PDB file of C-alpha atoms and ligand atoms in Angstrom:
ATOM      1  CA  MET A   1     123.140  74.037 163.810  1.00  0.00           C
ATOM      2  CA  ASN A   2     123.003  76.797 166.371  1.00  0.00           C
ATOM      3  CA  LYS A   3     122.817  80.460 165.620  1.00  0.00           C
ATOM      4  CA  LEU A   4     126.145  82.195 166.228  1.00  0.00           C
ATOM      5  CA  LEU A   5     125.472  85.764 165.141  1.00  0.00           C
ATOM      6  CA  SER A   6     122.337  87.734 164.509  1.00  0.00           C
ATOM      7  CA  LEU A   7     121.882  91.240 163.131  1.00  0.00           C
ATOM      8  CA  ARG A   8     118.351  92.553 163.206  1.00  0.00           C
ATOM      9  CA  ASN A   9     117.347  95.681 161.294  1.00  0.00           C
ATOM     10  CA  VAL A  10     120.728  97.274 161.780  1.00  0.00           C
ATOM     11  CA  THR A  11     121.112 100.825 160.499  1.00  0.00           C
ATOM     12  CA  LYS A  12     124.327 102.823 160.558  1.00  0.00           C
ATOM     13  CA  THR A  13     124.325 106.568 160.068  1.00  0.00           C
ATOM     14  CA  PHE A  14     127.457 108.706 160.365  1.00  0.00           C
ATOM     15  CA  PRO A  15     127.246 112.413 161.164  1.00  0.00           C
ATOM     16  CA  VAL A  16     129.111 114.354 158.481  1.00  0.00           C
ATOM     17  CA  ARG A  17     129.603 118.121 158.944  1.00  0.00           C
ATOM     18  CA  GLY A  18     126.117 118.988 160.100  1.00  0.00           C
ATOM     19  CA  THR A  19     124.448 116.454 157.833  1.00  0.00           C
ATOM     20  CA  SER A  20     124.415 112.671 157.982  1.00  0.00           C
ATOM     21  CA  LEU A  21     125.202 109.653 155.852  1.00  0.00           C
ATOM     22  CA  THR A  22     123.267 106.410 156.170  1.00  0.00           C
ATOM     23  CA  VAL A  23     125.539 103.619 154.979  1.00  0.00           C
ATOM     24  CA  PHE A  24     122.975 100.841 155.363  1.00  0.00           C
ATOM     25  CA  LYS A  25     119.442 100.620 156.598  1.00  0.00           C
ATOM     26  CA  ASP A  26     117.573  97.725 158.271  1.00  0.00           C
ATOM     27  CA  LEU A  27     120.277  95.211 157.502  1.00  0.00           C
ATOM     28  CA  SER A  28     119.478  91.726 158.815  1.00  0.00           C
ATOM     29  CA  LEU A  29     121.860  88.800 158.747  1.00  0.00           C
ATOM     30  CA  GLU A  30     122.424  85.530 160.564  1.00  0.00           C
ATOM     31  CA  LEU A  31     125.413  83.257 160.857  1.00  0.00           C
ATOM     32  CA  GLU A  32     125.339  79.638 161.971  1.00  0.00           C
ATOM     33  CA  ASP A  33     127.913  78.152 164.303  1.00  0.00           C
ATOM     34  CA  GLY A  34     131.056  77.411 162.317  1.00  0.00           C
ATOM     35  CA  GLU A  35     129.854  79.136 159.157  1.00  0.00           C
ATOM     36  CA  PHE A  36     132.191  81.101 156.842  1.00  0.00           C
ATOM     37  CA  LEU A  37     130.513  84.084 155.194  1.00  0.00           C
ATOM     38  CA  ALA A  38     131.962  86.376 152.540  1.00  0.00           C
ATOM     39  CA  VAL A  39     130.728  89.978 152.479  1.00  0.00           C
ATOM     40  CA  THR A  40     131.172  91.481 149.041  1.00  0.00           C
ATOM     41  CA  GLY A  41     130.259  94.749 147.346  1.00  0.00           C
ATOM     42  CA  VAL A  42     131.866  97.756 145.712  1.00  0.00           C
ATOM     43  CA  SER A  43     134.253 100.099 147.516  1.00  0.00           C
ATOM     44  CA  GLY A  44     132.427 102.353 149.971  1.00  0.00           C
ATOM     45  CA  ILE A  45     129.346 100.154 150.248  1.00  0.00           C
ATOM     46  CA  GLY A  46     129.876  99.538 153.984  1.00  0.00           C
ATOM     47  CA  LYS A  47     131.748  96.247 154.391  1.00  0.00           C
ATOM     48  CA  SER A  48     134.266  97.604 156.903  1.00  0.00           C
ATOM     49  CA  THR A  49     131.517  99.507 158.694  1.00  0.00           C
ATOM     50  CA  LEU A  50     129.576  96.272 159.068  1.00  0.00           C
ATOM     51  CA  LEU A  51     132.616  94.401 160.431  1.00  0.00           C
ATOM     52  CA  HIS A  52     133.305  97.197 162.918  1.00  0.00           C
ATOM     53  CA  LEU A  53     129.772  96.890 164.290  1.00  0.00           C
ATOM     54  CA  VAL A  54     129.980  93.103 164.570  1.00  0.00           C
ATOM     55  CA  GLY A  55     133.453  93.417 166.159  1.00  0.00           C
ATOM     56  CA  LEU A  56     132.190  95.867 168.820  1.00  0.00           C
ATOM     57  CA  LEU A  57     134.478  98.587 167.515  1.00  0.00           C
ATOM     58  CA  ASP A  58     131.516 100.826 166.729  1.00  0.00           C
ATOM     59  CA  THR A  59     127.814 100.869 167.621  1.00  0.00           C
ATOM     60  CA  PRO A  60     124.791 100.748 165.311  1.00  0.00           C
ATOM     61  CA  SER A  61     122.485 103.769 165.051  1.00  0.00           C
ATOM     62  CA  SER A  62     119.537 101.406 165.474  1.00  0.00           C
ATOM     63  CA  GLY A  63     118.841  97.691 165.393  1.00  0.00           C
ATOM     64  CA  GLU A  64     120.224  94.820 167.411  1.00  0.00           C
ATOM     65  CA  ILE A  65     123.332  92.648 167.180  1.00  0.00           C
ATOM     66  CA  SER A  66     123.882  89.510 169.226  1.00  0.00           C
ATOM     67  CA  LEU A  67     126.614  86.879 169.365  1.00  0.00           C
ATOM     68  CA  ASN A  68     125.885  83.606 171.153  1.00  0.00           C
ATOM     69  CA  ASN A  69     122.616  85.213 172.245  1.00  0.00           C
ATOM     70  CA  ILE A  70     124.423  88.029 174.062  1.00  0.00           C
ATOM     71  CA  VAL A  71     122.881  91.304 172.923  1.00  0.00           C
ATOM     72  CA  TYR A  72     125.644  93.881 172.361  1.00  0.00           C
ATOM     73  CA  SER A  73     123.591  96.838 173.564  1.00  0.00           C
ATOM     74  CA  SER A  74     123.135  95.101 176.935  1.00  0.00           C
ATOM     75  CA  LEU A  75     126.895  95.173 177.624  1.00  0.00           C
ATOM     76  CA  ILE A  76     128.479  97.987 179.604  1.00  0.00           C
ATOM     77  CA  PRO A  77     131.780  99.251 178.095  1.00  0.00           C
ATOM     78  CA  GLU A  78     134.047  97.060 180.281  1.00  0.00           C
ATOM     79  CA  GLU A  79     131.976  93.993 179.442  1.00  0.00           C
ATOM     80  CA  ALA A  80     132.098  94.899 175.763  1.00  0.00           C
ATOM     81  CA  SER A  81     135.938  95.103 175.836  1.00  0.00           C
ATOM     82  CA  LYS A  82     136.196  91.736 177.554  1.00  0.00           C
ATOM     83  CA  PHE A  83     133.662  90.210 175.168  1.00  0.00           C
ATOM     84  CA  ARG A  84     135.611  91.555 172.171  1.00  0.00           C
ATOM     85  CA  ASN A  85     138.876  90.156 173.556  1.00  0.00           C
ATOM     86  CA  GLN A  86     137.423  86.710 174.283  1.00  0.00           C
ATOM     87  CA  LYS A  87     134.790  86.067 171.622  1.00  0.00           C
ATOM     88  CA  VAL A  88     135.826  87.987 168.522  1.00  0.00           C
ATOM     89  CA  GLY A  89     139.071  87.982 166.551  1.00  0.00           C
ATOM     90  CA  PHE A  90     139.667  90.918 164.202  1.00  0.00           C
ATOM     91  CA  VAL A  91     142.075  90.984 161.268  1.00  0.00           C
ATOM     92  CA  PHE A  92     142.364  94.442 159.741  1.00  0.00           C
ATOM     93  CA  GLN A  93     143.155  95.148 156.136  1.00  0.00           C
ATOM     94  CA  PHE A  94     146.528  96.498 157.185  1.00  0.00           C
ATOM     95  CA  HIS A  95     147.796  94.127 159.782  1.00  0.00           C
ATOM     96  CA  HIS A  96     148.298  96.546 162.724  1.00  0.00           C
ATOM     97  CA  LEU A  97     151.074  94.429 164.210  1.00  0.00           C
ATOM     98  CA  LEU A  98     153.137  96.165 166.884  1.00  0.00           C
ATOM     99  CA  PRO A  99     156.492  96.932 165.216  1.00  0.00           C
ATOM    100  CA  GLU A 100     158.658  96.744 168.345  1.00  0.00           C
ATOM    101  CA  PHE A 101     157.448  93.260 169.300  1.00  0.00           C
ATOM    102  CA  THR A 102     158.383  89.948 167.721  1.00  0.00           C
ATOM    103  CA  VAL A 103     155.945  87.665 165.916  1.00  0.00           C
ATOM    104  CA  LEU A 104     155.659  85.479 169.014  1.00  0.00           C
ATOM    105  CA  GLU A 105     155.069  88.479 171.302  1.00  0.00           C
ATOM    106  CA  ASN A 106     152.503  90.033 168.953  1.00  0.00           C
ATOM    107  CA  VAL A 107     150.500  86.813 168.920  1.00  0.00           C
ATOM    108  CA  GLU A 108     150.727  86.336 172.713  1.00  0.00           C
ATOM    109  CA  MET A 109     149.436  89.849 173.400  1.00  0.00           C
ATOM    110  CA  PRO A 110     145.633  89.349 173.328  1.00  0.00           C
ATOM    111  CA  PHE A 111     145.953  86.278 175.553  1.00  0.00           C
ATOM    112  CA  LEU A 112     148.015  88.192 178.127  1.00  0.00           C
ATOM    113  CA  ILE A 113     145.621  91.157 177.940  1.00  0.00           C
ATOM    114  CA  GLY A 114     142.792  88.711 178.638  1.00  0.00           C
ATOM    115  CA  GLY A 115     144.525  87.687 181.866  1.00  0.00           C
ATOM    116  CA  GLY A 116     146.282  84.525 180.659  1.00  0.00           C
ATOM    117  CA  GLY A 117     149.696  83.481 182.017  1.00  0.00           C
ATOM    118  CA  GLN A 118     152.963  83.840 180.108  1.00  0.00           C
ATOM    119  CA  ASP A 119     153.654  80.085 179.849  1.00  0.00           C
ATOM    120  CA  ASP A 120     150.211  79.350 178.444  1.00  0.00           C
ATOM    121  CA  ALA A 121     150.496  82.328 176.104  1.00  0.00           C
ATOM    122  CA  ARG A 122     153.777  81.033 174.702  1.00  0.00           C
ATOM    123  CA  LYS A 123     152.422  77.526 174.235  1.00  0.00           C
ATOM    124  CA  ARG A 124     149.279  78.711 172.485  1.00  0.00           C
ATOM    125  CA  ALA A 125     151.130  81.225 170.317  1.00  0.00           C
ATOM    126  CA  ARG A 126     153.612  78.569 169.176  1.00  0.00           C
ATOM    127  CA  GLU A 127     150.788  76.174 168.322  1.00  0.00           C
ATOM    128  CA  ILE A 128     148.775  78.648 166.288  1.00  0.00           C
ATOM    129  CA  LEU A 129     151.876  79.995 164.535  1.00  0.00           C
ATOM    130  CA  ASP A 130     152.811  76.451 163.637  1.00  0.00           C
ATOM    131  CA  ILE A 131     149.396  75.962 162.017  1.00  0.00           C
ATOM    132  CA  MET A 132     149.900  79.252 160.149  1.00  0.00           C
ATOM    133  CA  GLY A 133     153.229  77.968 158.833  1.00  0.00           C
ATOM    134  CA  LEU A 134     155.305  80.482 160.793  1.00  0.00           C
ATOM    135  CA  SER A 135     157.184  78.367 163.314  1.00  0.00           C
ATOM    136  CA  ASN A 136     160.487  79.461 161.780  1.00  0.00           C
ATOM    137  CA  ARG A 137     159.668  83.184 162.073  1.00  0.00           C
ATOM    138  CA  LEU A 138     158.931  83.469 165.808  1.00  0.00           C
ATOM    139  CA  GLU A 139     161.703  85.919 166.606  1.00  0.00           C
ATOM    140  CA  HIS A 140     161.225  88.122 163.551  1.00  0.00           C
ATOM    141  CA  PHE A 141     159.933  91.649 163.937  1.00  0.00           C
ATOM    142  CA  PRO A 142     156.980  92.554 161.660  1.00  0.00           C
ATOM    143  CA  SER A 143     159.182  94.689 159.377  1.00  0.00           C
ATOM    144  CA  MET A 144     161.284  91.600 158.630  1.00  0.00           C
ATOM    145  CA  LEU A 145     158.282  89.619 157.364  1.00  0.00           C
ATOM    146  CA  SER A 146     156.780  89.373 153.910  1.00  0.00           C
ATOM    147  CA  GLY A 147     153.241  90.770 153.431  1.00  0.00           C
ATOM    148  CA  GLY A 148     151.694  87.301 153.560  1.00  0.00           C
ATOM    149  CA  GLU A 149     153.656  86.421 156.687  1.00  0.00           C
ATOM    150  CA  GLN A 150     152.505  89.637 158.361  1.00  0.00           C
ATOM    151  CA  GLN A 151     148.925  88.805 157.440  1.00  0.00           C
ATOM    152  CA  ARG A 152     149.229  85.251 158.794  1.00  0.00           C
ATOM    153  CA  THR A 153     150.739  86.642 162.011  1.00  0.00           C
ATOM    154  CA  ALA A 154     147.756  88.981 162.335  1.00  0.00           C
ATOM    155  CA  ILE A 155     145.415  86.023 161.829  1.00  0.00           C
ATOM    156  CA  ALA A 156     147.286  83.984 164.470  1.00  0.00           C
ATOM    157  CA  ARG A 157     146.943  86.918 166.847  1.00  0.00           C
ATOM    158  CA  ALA A 158     143.214  87.139 166.134  1.00  0.00           C
ATOM    159  CA  LEU A 159     142.846  83.428 166.866  1.00  0.00           C
ATOM    160  CA  ILE A 160     144.920  82.976 170.030  1.00  0.00           C
ATOM    161  CA  ASN A 161     141.949  83.460 172.369  1.00  0.00           C
ATOM    162  CA  GLU A 162     139.969  80.895 170.362  1.00  0.00           C
ATOM    163  CA  PRO A 163     137.208  83.331 169.406  1.00  0.00           C
ATOM    164  CA  ASP A 164     133.813  82.079 168.297  1.00  0.00           C
ATOM    165  CA  LEU A 165     133.897  84.545 165.423  1.00  0.00           C
ATOM    166  CA  LEU A 166     136.801  85.669 163.271  1.00  0.00           C
ATOM    167  CA  LEU A 167     136.329  88.924 161.334  1.00  0.00           C
ATOM    168  CA  MET A 168     138.661  89.638 158.451  1.00  0.00           C
ATOM    169  CA  ASP A 169     138.682  92.853 156.458  1.00  0.00           C
ATOM    170  CA  GLU A 170     140.259  92.214 153.038  1.00  0.00           C
ATOM    171  CA  PRO A 171     142.715  89.741 154.547  1.00  0.00           C
ATOM    172  CA  THR A 172     144.118  88.807 151.183  1.00  0.00           C
ATOM    173  CA  GLY A 173     143.897  92.266 149.599  1.00  0.00           C
ATOM    174  CA  ASN A 174     147.633  92.802 149.390  1.00  0.00           C
ATOM    175  CA  LEU A 175     148.545  89.234 148.596  1.00  0.00           C
ATOM    176  CA  ASP A 176     149.150  87.477 145.329  1.00  0.00           C
ATOM    177  CA  PRO A 177     146.442  84.903 144.473  1.00  0.00           C
ATOM    178  CA  ARG A 178     148.582  81.952 145.484  1.00  0.00           C
ATOM    179  CA  THR A 179     149.471  83.368 148.908  1.00  0.00           C
ATOM    180  CA  GLY A 180     145.856  84.485 149.397  1.00  0.00           C
ATOM    181  CA  ASN A 181     144.737  80.961 148.722  1.00  0.00           C
ATOM    182  CA  GLY A 182     147.391  79.701 151.134  1.00  0.00           C
ATOM    183  CA  VAL A 183     145.931  81.899 153.887  1.00  0.00           C
ATOM    184  CA  MET A 184     142.514  80.387 153.184  1.00  0.00           C
ATOM    185  CA  ASP A 185     144.061  76.895 153.316  1.00  0.00           C
ATOM    186  CA  HIS A 186     145.391  77.681 156.788  1.00  0.00           C
ATOM    187  CA  LEU A 187     141.973  78.875 157.940  1.00  0.00           C
ATOM    188  CA  ASP A 188     140.342  75.736 156.563  1.00  0.00           C
ATOM    189  CA  ALA A 189     142.951  73.544 158.275  1.00  0.00           C
ATOM    190  CA  LEU A 190     142.219  75.239 161.561  1.00  0.00           C
ATOM    191  CA  ARG A 191     138.513  74.819 161.043  1.00  0.00           C
ATOM    192  CA  LYS A 192     138.961  71.062 161.059  1.00  0.00           C
ATOM    193  CA  LYS A 193     140.521  71.272 164.521  1.00  0.00           C
ATOM    194  CA  ARG A 194     138.164  73.785 166.043  1.00  0.00           C
ATOM    195  CA  LYS A 195     134.790  75.200 165.119  1.00  0.00           C
ATOM    196  CA  TYR A 196     134.625  78.951 164.610  1.00  0.00           C
ATOM    197  CA  GLY A 197     132.567  81.265 162.442  1.00  0.00           C
ATOM    198  CA  CYS A 198     134.187  83.715 160.086  1.00  0.00           C
ATOM    199  CA  ILE A 199     133.155  86.801 158.142  1.00  0.00           C
ATOM    200  CA  ILE A 200     135.488  87.909 155.378  1.00  0.00           C
ATOM    201  CA  ALA A 201     135.002  91.247 153.645  1.00  0.00           C
ATOM    202  CA  THR A 202     136.578  90.873 150.245  1.00  0.00           C
ATOM    203  CA  HIS A 203     136.605  92.027 146.641  1.00  0.00           C
ATOM    204  CA  ASN A 204     138.257  88.771 145.683  1.00  0.00           C
ATOM    205  CA  MET A 205     135.581  86.474 144.265  1.00  0.00           C
ATOM    206  CA  LYS A 206     137.869  83.439 144.421  1.00  0.00           C
ATOM    207  CA  ILE A 207     138.227  83.911 148.167  1.00  0.00           C
ATOM    208  CA  ALA A 208     134.479  84.575 148.470  1.00  0.00           C
ATOM    209  CA  ALA A 209     133.751  81.350 146.596  1.00  0.00           C
ATOM    210  CA  ARG A 210     135.694  79.401 149.219  1.00  0.00           C
ATOM    211  CA  CYS A 211     133.251  80.527 151.917  1.00  0.00           C
ATOM    212  CA  ASP A 212     130.007  78.693 152.727  1.00  0.00           C
ATOM    213  CA  ARG A 213     127.887  81.642 151.681  1.00  0.00           C
ATOM    214  CA  ILE A 214     128.182  85.090 150.103  1.00  0.00           C
ATOM    215  CA  PHE A 215     126.367  88.159 151.417  1.00  0.00           C
ATOM    216  CA  PRO A 216     126.430  90.736 148.633  1.00  0.00           C
ATOM    217  CA  MET A 217     125.972  94.266 149.970  1.00  0.00           C
ATOM    218  CA  ASN A 218     124.099  96.382 147.472  1.00  0.00           C
ATOM    219  CA  GLY A 219     123.787  99.730 149.169  1.00  0.00           C
ATOM    220  CA  ASN A 220     120.309 100.484 150.424  1.00  0.00           C
ATOM    221  CA  GLY A 221     121.697 103.456 152.343  1.00  0.00           C
ATOM    222  CA  GLU A 222     122.429 106.847 150.884  1.00  0.00           C
ATOM    223  CA  ASN A 223     126.090 106.382 150.161  1.00  0.00           C
ATOM    224  CA  HIS A 224     127.727 107.012 146.853  1.00  0.00           C
ATOM    225  CA  ALA A 225     128.296 103.333 146.099  1.00  0.00           C
ATOM    226  CA  GLY A 226     124.584 102.633 146.544  1.00  0.00           C
ATOM    227  CA  GLU A 227     123.761 105.351 144.048  1.00  0.00           C
ATOM    228  CA  ILE A 228     126.071 103.835 141.478  1.00  0.00           C
ATOM    229  CA  LEU A 229     124.270 100.531 141.800  1.00  0.00           C
ATOM    230  CA  ARG A 230     120.785 101.997 141.545  1.00  0.00           C
TER     231      ARG A 230
HETATM  232  N1  LIG B 301     133.460 107.690 160.437  1.00  0.00           N
HETATM  233  C1  LIG B 301     132.841 107.931 159.286  1.00  0.00           C
HETATM  234  N2  LIG B 301     132.206 109.111 159.094  1.00  0.00           N
HETATM  235  C2  LIG B 301     131.546 109.362 157.945  1.00  0.00           C
HETATM  236  N3  LIG B 301     131.450 108.511 156.917  1.00  0.00           N
HETATM  237  C3  LIG B 301     132.058 107.312 157.050  1.00  0.00           C
HETATM  238  C4  LIG B 301     132.772 106.960 158.239  1.00  0.00           C
HETATM  239  N4  LIG B 301     133.253 105.714 158.077  1.00  0.00           N
HETATM  240  C5  LIG B 301     132.862 105.313 156.856  1.00  0.00           C
HETATM  241  N5  LIG B 301     132.137 106.264 156.241  1.00  0.00           N
HETATM  242  C6  LIG B 301     131.529 106.175 154.901  1.00  0.00           C
HETATM  243  O1  LIG B 301     130.759 104.993 154.872  1.00  0.00           O
HETATM  244  C7  LIG B 301     130.858 104.365 153.607  1.00  0.00           C
HETATM  245  C8  LIG B 301     131.230 102.900 153.810  1.00  0.00           C
HETATM  246  O2  LIG B 301     132.588 102.807 154.215  1.00  0.00           O
HETATM  247  P1  LIG B 301     133.300 101.417 154.428  1.00  0.00           P
HETATM  248  O3  LIG B 301     134.674 101.697 154.892  1.00  0.00           O
HETATM  249  O4  LIG B 301     132.458 100.569 155.305  1.00  0.00           O
HETATM  250  O5  LIG B 301     133.298 100.825 152.937  1.00  0.00           O
HETATM  251  P2  LIG B 301     133.866  99.454 152.377  1.00  0.00           P
HETATM  252  O6  LIG B 301     132.745  98.715 151.739  1.00  0.00           O
HETATM  253  O7  LIG B 301     134.642  98.778 153.428  1.00  0.00           O
HETATM  254  O8  LIG B 301     134.839  99.970 151.213  1.00  0.00           O
HETATM  255  P3  LIG B 301     136.261  99.395 150.687  1.00  0.00           P
HETATM  256  O9  LIG B 301     135.945  98.226 149.819  1.00  0.00           O
HETATM  257  O10 LIG B 301     136.809 100.559 149.914  1.00  0.00           O
HETATM  258  O11 LIG B 301     137.094  99.042 151.891  1.00  0.00           O
HETATM  259  C9  LIG B 301     131.878 105.129 152.805  1.00  0.00           C
HETATM  260  O12 LIG B 301     131.183 105.881 151.827  1.00  0.00           O
HETATM  261  C10 LIG B 301     132.574 106.032 153.808  1.00  0.00           C
HETATM  262  O13 LIG B 301     132.885 107.280 153.280  1.00  0.00           O
HETATM  263 MG1  LIG B 302     136.662  98.412 153.728  1.00  0.00          MG
END
């Protein structure tokens, strides 16, 4: 197995009104190629913060993150945007679909932004939406979809560029257990076709148990949640 992701001694401190808040300190973590990892821990412990760092949406205060041996801090901003578009798929807790575009168009978007052609985009989007069980919802707008369908659309969008790493922040948070499990079934089905790593931040222990490994965050920073645990 090859190493997909590596975090070495990563610390994240936010400035807060003249003072600062360290959410986690010296956090180290590795992910193998194709590995599914669940990140768990109480509200406010830093799960989303961690995903934002790994997804190149924010930068660590210190420490090093690398994906496929590319060190994030070595990338200039344009390279970082391209890297994020090509290598990482991000599913937010609230789906962030564009309301004025259809399901098909929402899913095509990252591929077109990455410089892909319209025909290829359509073909890929149809394929991935088929795997997600949405081939009969292609022309729907997000507001016409159920919560689970919106979430699956967001996952399809995160996967269209065939990222090496899929990051999901509470992907099943708003779903009933059966639909949440269905989303996981879709991800597992896709995994059999194509190898990709995945980090899922979740409070749902049933979802966490379906991953290869669980990384419990326990708050070694100075945040409130850490204090509760100590
Ligand atoms: N931009 C910011 N500035 C200051 N503090 C922040 C910022 N972003 C997050 N925090 C703080 O960092 C801590 C971790 O937040 P984070 O969103 O990562 O938690 P979480 O584990 O995802 O929680 P939840 O389960 O509720 O989603 C929180 O205490 C939050 O207040
Ligand atoms: Mg969160």
